[in-house]
CSV table of C-alpha atoms (C1' of nucleotides) in Angstrom, one decimal:
chain,number,residue,atom,x,y,z
A,577,UNK,CA,259.2,-148.1,274.7
A,578,UNK,CA,255.6,-148.4,273.1
A,579,UNK,CA,255.4,-146.2,270.0
A,580,UNK,CA,251.4,-146.0,269.4
A,581,UNK,CA,252.1,-145.9,264.9
A,582,UNK,CA,248.4,-145.7,264.2
A,583,UNK,CA,248.5,-144.8,260.3
A,584,UNK,CA,250.3,-146.0,257.2
A,585,UNK,CA,253.5,-143.4,256.4
A,586,UNK,CA,252.2,-143.4,252.8
A,587,UNK,CA,250.8,-139.8,253.9
A,588,UNK,CA,254.8,-139.2,254.7
A,589,UNK,CA,255.0,-139.7,250.8
A,590,UNK,CA,255.4,-136.3,249.2
A,591,UNK,CA,256.1,-134.2,252.8
A,592,UNK,CA,260.3,-135.4,253.2
A,593,UNK,CA,261.5,-132.9,251.4
A,594,UNK,CA,259.6,-130.7,253.2
A,595,UNK,CA,260.2,-131.7,256.4
A,596,UNK,CA,263.5,-132.0,256.1
A,597,UNK,CA,263.7,-128.3,254.4
A,598,UNK,CA,262.0,-126.5,257.2
A,599,UNK,CA,264.6,-128.4,259.7
A,600,UNK,CA,267.5,-127.2,257.5
A,601,UNK,CA,265.7,-123.9,257.7
A,602,UNK,CA,265.0,-123.3,261.2
A,603,UNK,CA,268.4,-124.8,263.2
A,604,UNK,CA,270.2,-123.9,260.7
A,605,UNK,CA,272.3,-127.2,259.9
A,606,UNK,CA,271.5,-131.0,261.1
A,607,UNK,CA,272.8,-134.2,260.5
A,608,UNK,CA,271.2,-137.1,259.2
A,609,UNK,CA,270.7,-139.5,262.1
A,610,UNK,CA,269.9,-135.5,263.4
A,611,UNK,CA,267.0,-134.8,261.4
A,612,UNK,CA,265.3,-138.5,262.2
A,613,UNK,CA,266.0,-137.6,266.3
A,614,UNK,CA,264.2,-134.7,265.8
A,615,UNK,CA,260.9,-135.6,263.4
A,616,UNK,CA,260.7,-138.6,266.8
A,617,UNK,CA,260.5,-136.2,269.0
A,618,UNK,CA,258.5,-133.5,267.3
A,619,UNK,CA,255.8,-135.3,266.5
A,620,UNK,CA,256.2,-137.4,269.8
A,621,UNK,CA,256.8,-141.0,267.7
A,622,UNK,CA,254.1,-140.5,265.4
A,623,UNK,CA,256.5,-140.0,263.2
A,624,UNK,CA,259.5,-142.0,262.3
A,625,UNK,CA,261.8,-140.9,259.5
A,626,UNK,CA,263.1,-144.1,257.6
A,627,UNK,CA,266.9,-144.1,257.0
A,628,UNK,CA,266.7,-145.7,253.1
A,629,UNK,CA,264.2,-143.0,252.2
A,630,UNK,CA,266.2,-139.8,254.0
A,631,UNK,CA,269.7,-140.4,253.5
A,632,UNK,CA,269.3,-140.7,249.5
A,633,UNK,CA,266.2,-137.9,249.7
A,634,UNK,CA,269.3,-136.1,251.3
A,635,UNK,CA,271.5,-136.8,248.4
A,636,UNK,CA,268.8,-136.0,245.6
A,637,UNK,CA,268.2,-132.5,247.1
A,638,UNK,CA,272.2,-132.2,247.5
A,639,UNK,CA,272.6,-132.6,244.1
A,640,UNK,CA,269.7,-130.4,243.2
A,641,UNK,CA,271.4,-127.8,244.4
A,642,UNK,CA,269.1,-127.0,247.7
A,643,UNK,CA,271.9,-128.2,250.1
A,644,UNK,CA,275.3,-127.9,250.8
A,645,UNK,CA,277.4,-130.6,252.9
A,646,UNK,CA,280.2,-130.5,255.6
A,647,UNK,CA,282.2,-133.1,257.3
A,648,UNK,CA,282.9,-133.3,261.1
A,649,UNK,CA,285.6,-135.6,262.6
A,650,UNK,CA,284.4,-137.5,265.6
A,651,UNK,CA,287.2,-139.4,267.1
A,652,UNK,CA,286.9,-142.0,263.9
A,653,UNK,CA,283.9,-141.5,262.8
A,654,UNK,CA,282.9,-138.5,259.9
A,655,UNK,CA,279.8,-136.7,260.7
A,656,UNK,CA,277.6,-135.3,258.0
A,657,UNK,CA,276.0,-132.0,257.8
A,658,UNK,CA,273.2,-129.9,255.9
A,659,UNK,CA,272.5,-126.3,255.3
A,660,UNK,CA,270.6,-124.5,253.1
A,661,UNK,CA,272.0,-122.7,249.6
A,662,UNK,CA,269.4,-119.7,248.7
A,663,UNK,CA,268.0,-121.8,246.7
A,664,UNK,CA,267.1,-124.4,249.4
A,665,UNK,CA,265.7,-121.6,251.1
A,666,UNK,CA,263.7,-120.7,248.6
A,667,UNK,CA,262.1,-124.3,248.4
A,668,UNK,CA,261.8,-125.0,251.8
A,669,UNK,CA,259.3,-121.9,252.0
A,670,UNK,CA,257.4,-123.1,249.1
A,671,UNK,CA,257.0,-126.8,250.4
A,672,UNK,CA,255.8,-125.5,253.7
A,673,UNK,CA,253.4,-123.5,251.8
A,674,UNK,CA,252.2,-126.0,249.5
A,675,UNK,CA,251.6,-128.2,252.7
A,676,UNK,CA,249.5,-125.8,254.1
A,677,UNK,CA,247.4,-125.1,250.5
A,678,UNK,CA,246.7,-128.8,250.5
A,679,UNK,CA,246.0,-129.2,253.9
A,680,UNK,CA,243.7,-126.4,253.6
A,681,UNK,CA,242.1,-128.5,250.3
A,682,UNK,CA,241.9,-131.7,252.5
A,683,UNK,CA,239.7,-129.6,254.7
A,684,UNK,CA,237.3,-128.6,252.3
A,685,UNK,CA,237.2,-131.4,251.1
A,686,UNK,CA,237.1,-134.3,254.2
A,687,UNK,CA,234.4,-131.5,255.8
A,688,UNK,CA,236.9,-131.5,258.7
A,689,UNK,CA,236.7,-128.1,260.2
A,690,UNK,CA,235.3,-129.4,263.8
A,691,UNK,CA,236.6,-133.4,263.1
A,692,UNK,CA,237.8,-133.5,266.6
A,693,UNK,CA,239.4,-136.4,265.5
A,694,UNK,CA,239.4,-140.0,267.7
A,695,UNK,CA,241.4,-140.9,270.7
A,696,UNK,CA,244.7,-142.0,270.9
A,697,UNK,CA,245.8,-145.5,271.5
B,604,UNK,CA,239.0,-121.3,233.2
B,605,UNK,CA,241.8,-120.8,234.9
B,606,UNK,CA,243.1,-122.8,237.4
B,607,UNK,CA,245.3,-121.6,239.9
B,608,UNK,CA,247.2,-125.3,240.9
B,609,UNK,CA,250.1,-124.0,242.5
B,610,UNK,CA,251.4,-127.3,244.1
B,611,UNK,CA,252.8,-130.4,243.0
B,612,UNK,CA,249.8,-133.6,242.6
B,613,UNK,CA,252.4,-135.4,244.9
B,614,UNK,CA,251.3,-134.4,248.2
B,615,UNK,CA,247.7,-136.6,246.5
B,616,UNK,CA,250.1,-139.5,247.4
B,617,UNK,CA,247.9,-141.8,250.1
B,618,UNK,CA,245.1,-139.5,250.3
B,619,UNK,CA,243.1,-140.5,247.1
B,620,UNK,CA,241.4,-143.9,249.2
B,621,UNK,CA,240.8,-141.5,251.9
B,622,UNK,CA,239.2,-138.9,249.7
B,623,UNK,CA,236.9,-141.5,248.4
B,624,UNK,CA,235.9,-143.4,251.0
B,625,UNK,CA,235.2,-139.7,252.8
B,626,UNK,CA,232.9,-138.4,249.8
B,627,UNK,CA,231.2,-141.6,250.0
B,628,UNK,CA,230.2,-141.6,253.2
B,629,UNK,CA,229.2,-138.0,253.1
B,630,UNK,CA,227.2,-138.8,250.1
B,631,UNK,CA,225.6,-142.1,250.0
B,632,UNK,CA,226.7,-143.4,246.8
B,633,UNK,CA,228.7,-142.0,243.4
B,634,UNK,CA,229.9,-142.6,240.6
B,635,UNK,CA,233.5,-142.3,238.9
B,636,UNK,CA,232.6,-139.0,237.2
B,637,UNK,CA,231.1,-137.3,239.4
B,638,UNK,CA,234.0,-138.2,242.6
B,639,UNK,CA,235.6,-135.8,240.4
B,640,UNK,CA,233.6,-132.7,239.9
B,641,UNK,CA,233.2,-133.2,243.9
B,642,UNK,CA,236.9,-133.0,244.4
B,643,UNK,CA,237.3,-130.1,242.1
B,644,UNK,CA,234.9,-127.8,243.5
B,645,UNK,CA,234.8,-128.6,246.8
B,646,UNK,CA,238.7,-127.5,246.5
B,647,UNK,CA,238.4,-124.7,244.3
B,648,UNK,CA,239.8,-126.1,241.1
B,649,UNK,CA,242.5,-126.8,243.7
B,650,UNK,CA,242.9,-130.7,243.6
B,651,UNK,CA,242.2,-132.6,240.6
B,652,UNK,CA,241.6,-136.1,240.2
B,653,UNK,CA,243.0,-138.0,237.3
B,654,UNK,CA,241.2,-140.8,235.4
B,655,UNK,CA,244.0,-143.0,235.5
B,656,UNK,CA,244.4,-142.7,239.6
B,657,UNK,CA,240.6,-142.9,240.0
B,658,UNK,CA,239.5,-146.1,238.4
B,659,UNK,CA,241.7,-148.1,239.5
B,660,UNK,CA,241.9,-147.1,242.6
B,661,UNK,CA,237.7,-148.1,243.1
B,662,UNK,CA,238.6,-151.1,241.7
B,663,UNK,CA,241.0,-151.6,243.6
B,664,UNK,CA,238.7,-150.7,246.9
B,665,UNK,CA,236.0,-152.8,245.3
B,666,UNK,CA,238.4,-156.5,245.0
B,667,UNK,CA,239.3,-155.4,248.8
B,668,UNK,CA,235.2,-155.3,249.8
B,669,UNK,CA,234.9,-151.4,250.7
B,670,UNK,CA,233.0,-150.9,248.1
B,671,UNK,CA,230.3,-152.3,245.7
B,672,UNK,CA,228.7,-151.6,242.9
B,673,UNK,CA,225.6,-151.0,240.9
B,674,UNK,CA,224.6,-150.5,237.4
B,675,UNK,CA,222.9,-147.6,235.9
B,676,UNK,CA,221.8,-147.1,232.5
B,677,UNK,CA,221.9,-143.8,230.8
B,678,UNK,CA,220.3,-144.0,227.1
B,679,UNK,CA,222.9,-146.3,226.6
B,680,UNK,CA,225.7,-145.6,228.9
B,681,UNK,CA,226.4,-147.1,231.9
B,682,UNK,CA,226.9,-145.6,234.9
B,683,UNK,CA,228.3,-147.4,238.0
B,684,UNK,CA,227.6,-146.2,241.6
B,685,UNK,CA,229.9,-147.1,244.1
B,686,UNK,CA,229.0,-147.3,247.6
B,687,UNK,CA,230.4,-148.2,250.9
B,688,UNK,CA,230.3,-151.7,252.8
B,689,UNK,CA,230.3,-152.3,257.1
B,690,UNK,CA,234.1,-152.4,256.1
B,691,UNK,CA,234.4,-149.1,253.7
B,692,UNK,CA,232.4,-147.2,256.6
B,693,UNK,CA,234.7,-148.7,259.2
B,694,UNK,CA,237.1,-147.5,256.6
B,695,UNK,CA,236.2,-144.4,255.6
B,696,UNK,CA,236.9,-143.0,260.3
B,697,UNK,CA,239.7,-145.2,260.0
B,698,UNK,CA,241.0,-142.6,257.5
B,699,UNK,CA,240.4,-139.3,258.2
B,700,UNK,CA,241.5,-139.8,262.0
B,701,UNK,CA,244.5,-141.2,260.0
B,702,UNK,CA,245.3,-138.1,257.8
B,703,UNK,CA,244.0,-135.7,260.7
B,704,UNK,CA,246.8,-136.7,263.0
B,705,UNK,CA,249.1,-136.6,260.5
B,706,UNK,CA,248.1,-133.6,259.9
B,707,UNK,CA,248.5,-132.8,263.3
B,708,UNK,CA,252.0,-134.3,263.7
B,709,UNK,CA,253.0,-132.2,260.4
B,710,UNK,CA,252.2,-129.0,261.9
B,711,UNK,CA,254.4,-130.0,264.8
B,712,UNK,CA,257.3,-130.9,263.0
B,713,UNK,CA,256.9,-127.5,260.4
B,714,UNK,CA,256.1,-125.3,263.0
B,715,UNK,CA,253.0,-124.5,261.5
B,716,UNK,CA,250.5,-123.5,263.9
B,717,UNK,CA,250.5,-119.3,263.2
B,718,UNK,CA,252.2,-119.8,260.0
B,719,UNK,CA,249.2,-118.0,258.0
B,720,UNK,CA,250.5,-119.5,254.2
B,721,UNK,CA,250.8,-117.0,251.2
B,722,UNK,CA,249.2,-114.9,248.8
B,723,UNK,CA,247.1,-117.1,246.8
B,724,UNK,CA,248.5,-116.4,243.0
C,256,DG,C1',282.1,-158.4,276.4
C,257,DT,C1',277.8,-157.3,274.4
C,258,DA,C1',273.6,-155.2,273.5
C,259,DA,C1',271.6,-150.8,271.8
C,260,DA,C1',272.7,-146.5,269.9
C,261,DT,C1',275.2,-143.7,266.8
C,262,DA,C1',276.3,-142.3,261.7
C,263,DC,C1',276.6,-143.3,257.6
C,264,DA,C1',275.1,-146.3,253.1
C,265,DT,C1',272.5,-148.5,248.9
C,266,DA,C1',270.3,-151.7,246.6
C,267,DA,C1',265.6,-155.0,245.6
C,268,DC,C1',261.3,-154.3,245.3
C,269,DT,C1',256.2,-152.4,246.1
C,270,DT,C1',253.0,-148.9,245.0
C,271,DT,C1',251.1,-145.2,244.0
C,272,DC,C1',250.5,-142.2,240.8
C,273,DT,C1',251.2,-139.8,235.8
C,274,DT,C1',250.9,-139.6,231.3
C,275,DA,C1',249.2,-141.7,227.6
C,276,DT,C1',245.5,-143.9,225.1
C,277,DG,C1',241.0,-146.0,224.1
C,278,DT,C1',236.4,-146.0,223.6
C,279,DA,C1',231.8,-144.3,223.1
C,280,DT,C1',228.0,-140.9,224.2
C,281,DA,C1',225.7,-136.5,225.3
C,282,DT,C1',225.5,-132.2,224.6
C,283,DT,C1',226.3,-127.1,224.1
C,284,DT,C1',227.2,-123.7,220.4
C,285,DG,C1',228.8,-121.3,216.5
D,660,DC,C1',224.2,-129.4,211.6
D,661,DA,C1',228.8,-130.3,212.1
D,662,DA,C1',232.5,-129.9,215.6
D,663,DA,C1',234.0,-129.4,219.9
D,664,DT,C1',233.5,-130.0,224.7
D,665,DA,C1',231.8,-132.4,228.4
D,666,DT,C1',230.4,-136.6,230.2
D,667,DA,C1',231.3,-141.8,231.7
D,668,DC,C1',233.9,-145.8,231.7
D,669,DA,C1',239.1,-148.0,231.3
D,670,DT,C1',243.6,-150.2,230.7
D,671,DA,C1',248.9,-149.7,230.6
D,672,DA,C1',253.5,-147.9,230.3
D,673,DG,C1',256.5,-145.5,233.2
D,674,DA,C1',258.2,-142.7,236.9
D,675,DA,C1',258.3,-141.2,241.6
D,676,DA,C1',259.1,-141.9,246.5
D,677,DG,C1',258.6,-144.3,249.3
D,678,DT,C1',259.6,-150.1,252.7
D,679,DT,C1',262.5,-153.4,253.4
D,680,DA,C1',267.0,-155.5,254.2
D,681,DT,C1',271.4,-155.3,254.3
D,682,DG,C1',275.8,-153.8,254.8
D,683,DT,C1',280.2,-151.2,258.1
D,684,DA,C1',281.7,-149.1,261.7
D,685,DT,C1',282.5,-146.7,265.9
D,686,DT,C1',281.0,-145.0,270.7
D,687,DT,C1',278.3,-145.4,275.1
D,688,DA,C1',275.4,-148.1,278.9
D,689,DC,C1',275.2,-152.4,281.9
DNA sequence: GTAAATACATAACTTTCTTATGTATATTTG
DNA sequence: CAAATATACATAAGAAAGTTATGTATTTAC
């Protein structure tokens, strides 16, 4: 499959936790690989989470008490499901709100209101 | 003046060059301090560029051939105006386009279409 | 049975920003 | 007029959050 990934991944910085928290908020519980696939499909292949970013981020949020885990056996493999703690739910709302405010500010700065964007490649 | 800065600055990562390029694209030429003030006023005090981020970024873009400089004396001080090269103009269009695409992807992932956002503080 | 997909994990490195510091002139305010 | 604030540039140490590379192992598809 050809992937039209036109933008550098730098923009993802600072939004990874927001994505994880919001997806868990919507879907109840998910495992790591599932999150990568969900982001890929929801964004039509535009945003691809790397495992090197995802797993450390999940571990960090677990350490901070935003997530809890549940291990489920699949044959001989183990799948690790994550779900939000109450603190995690609060963080999800907070992070999404922050992102919205940030985009609104950027819209003002970049005069982006009626910008139609470029053609997809 | 009280500043309602509710969100962490992490989100700014990856967007600083986009902001600089787009502002220069709109205003022809600007100097560093002017850029910080413009961002502050356009965002109603929400986004505050630090000098430690701004100046190195300007120098880097100049080194990459996206900007050129012109020094102007003000009494005993020197003001350094930056303006876009042709490559810088192209980069401005590209970067803003990337940002729009990124926001569109995030909108899909976060199910943000009809999210009204939280009350301002 | 080989390749690709699924599923986790960590380590070295890079980039980008924050925080702190430094220098200096101009303006405002008490 | 003295002091505080604003204007105007710059750099360096450190933190944070990614990328890239690598490793292990099972399951599915051709």
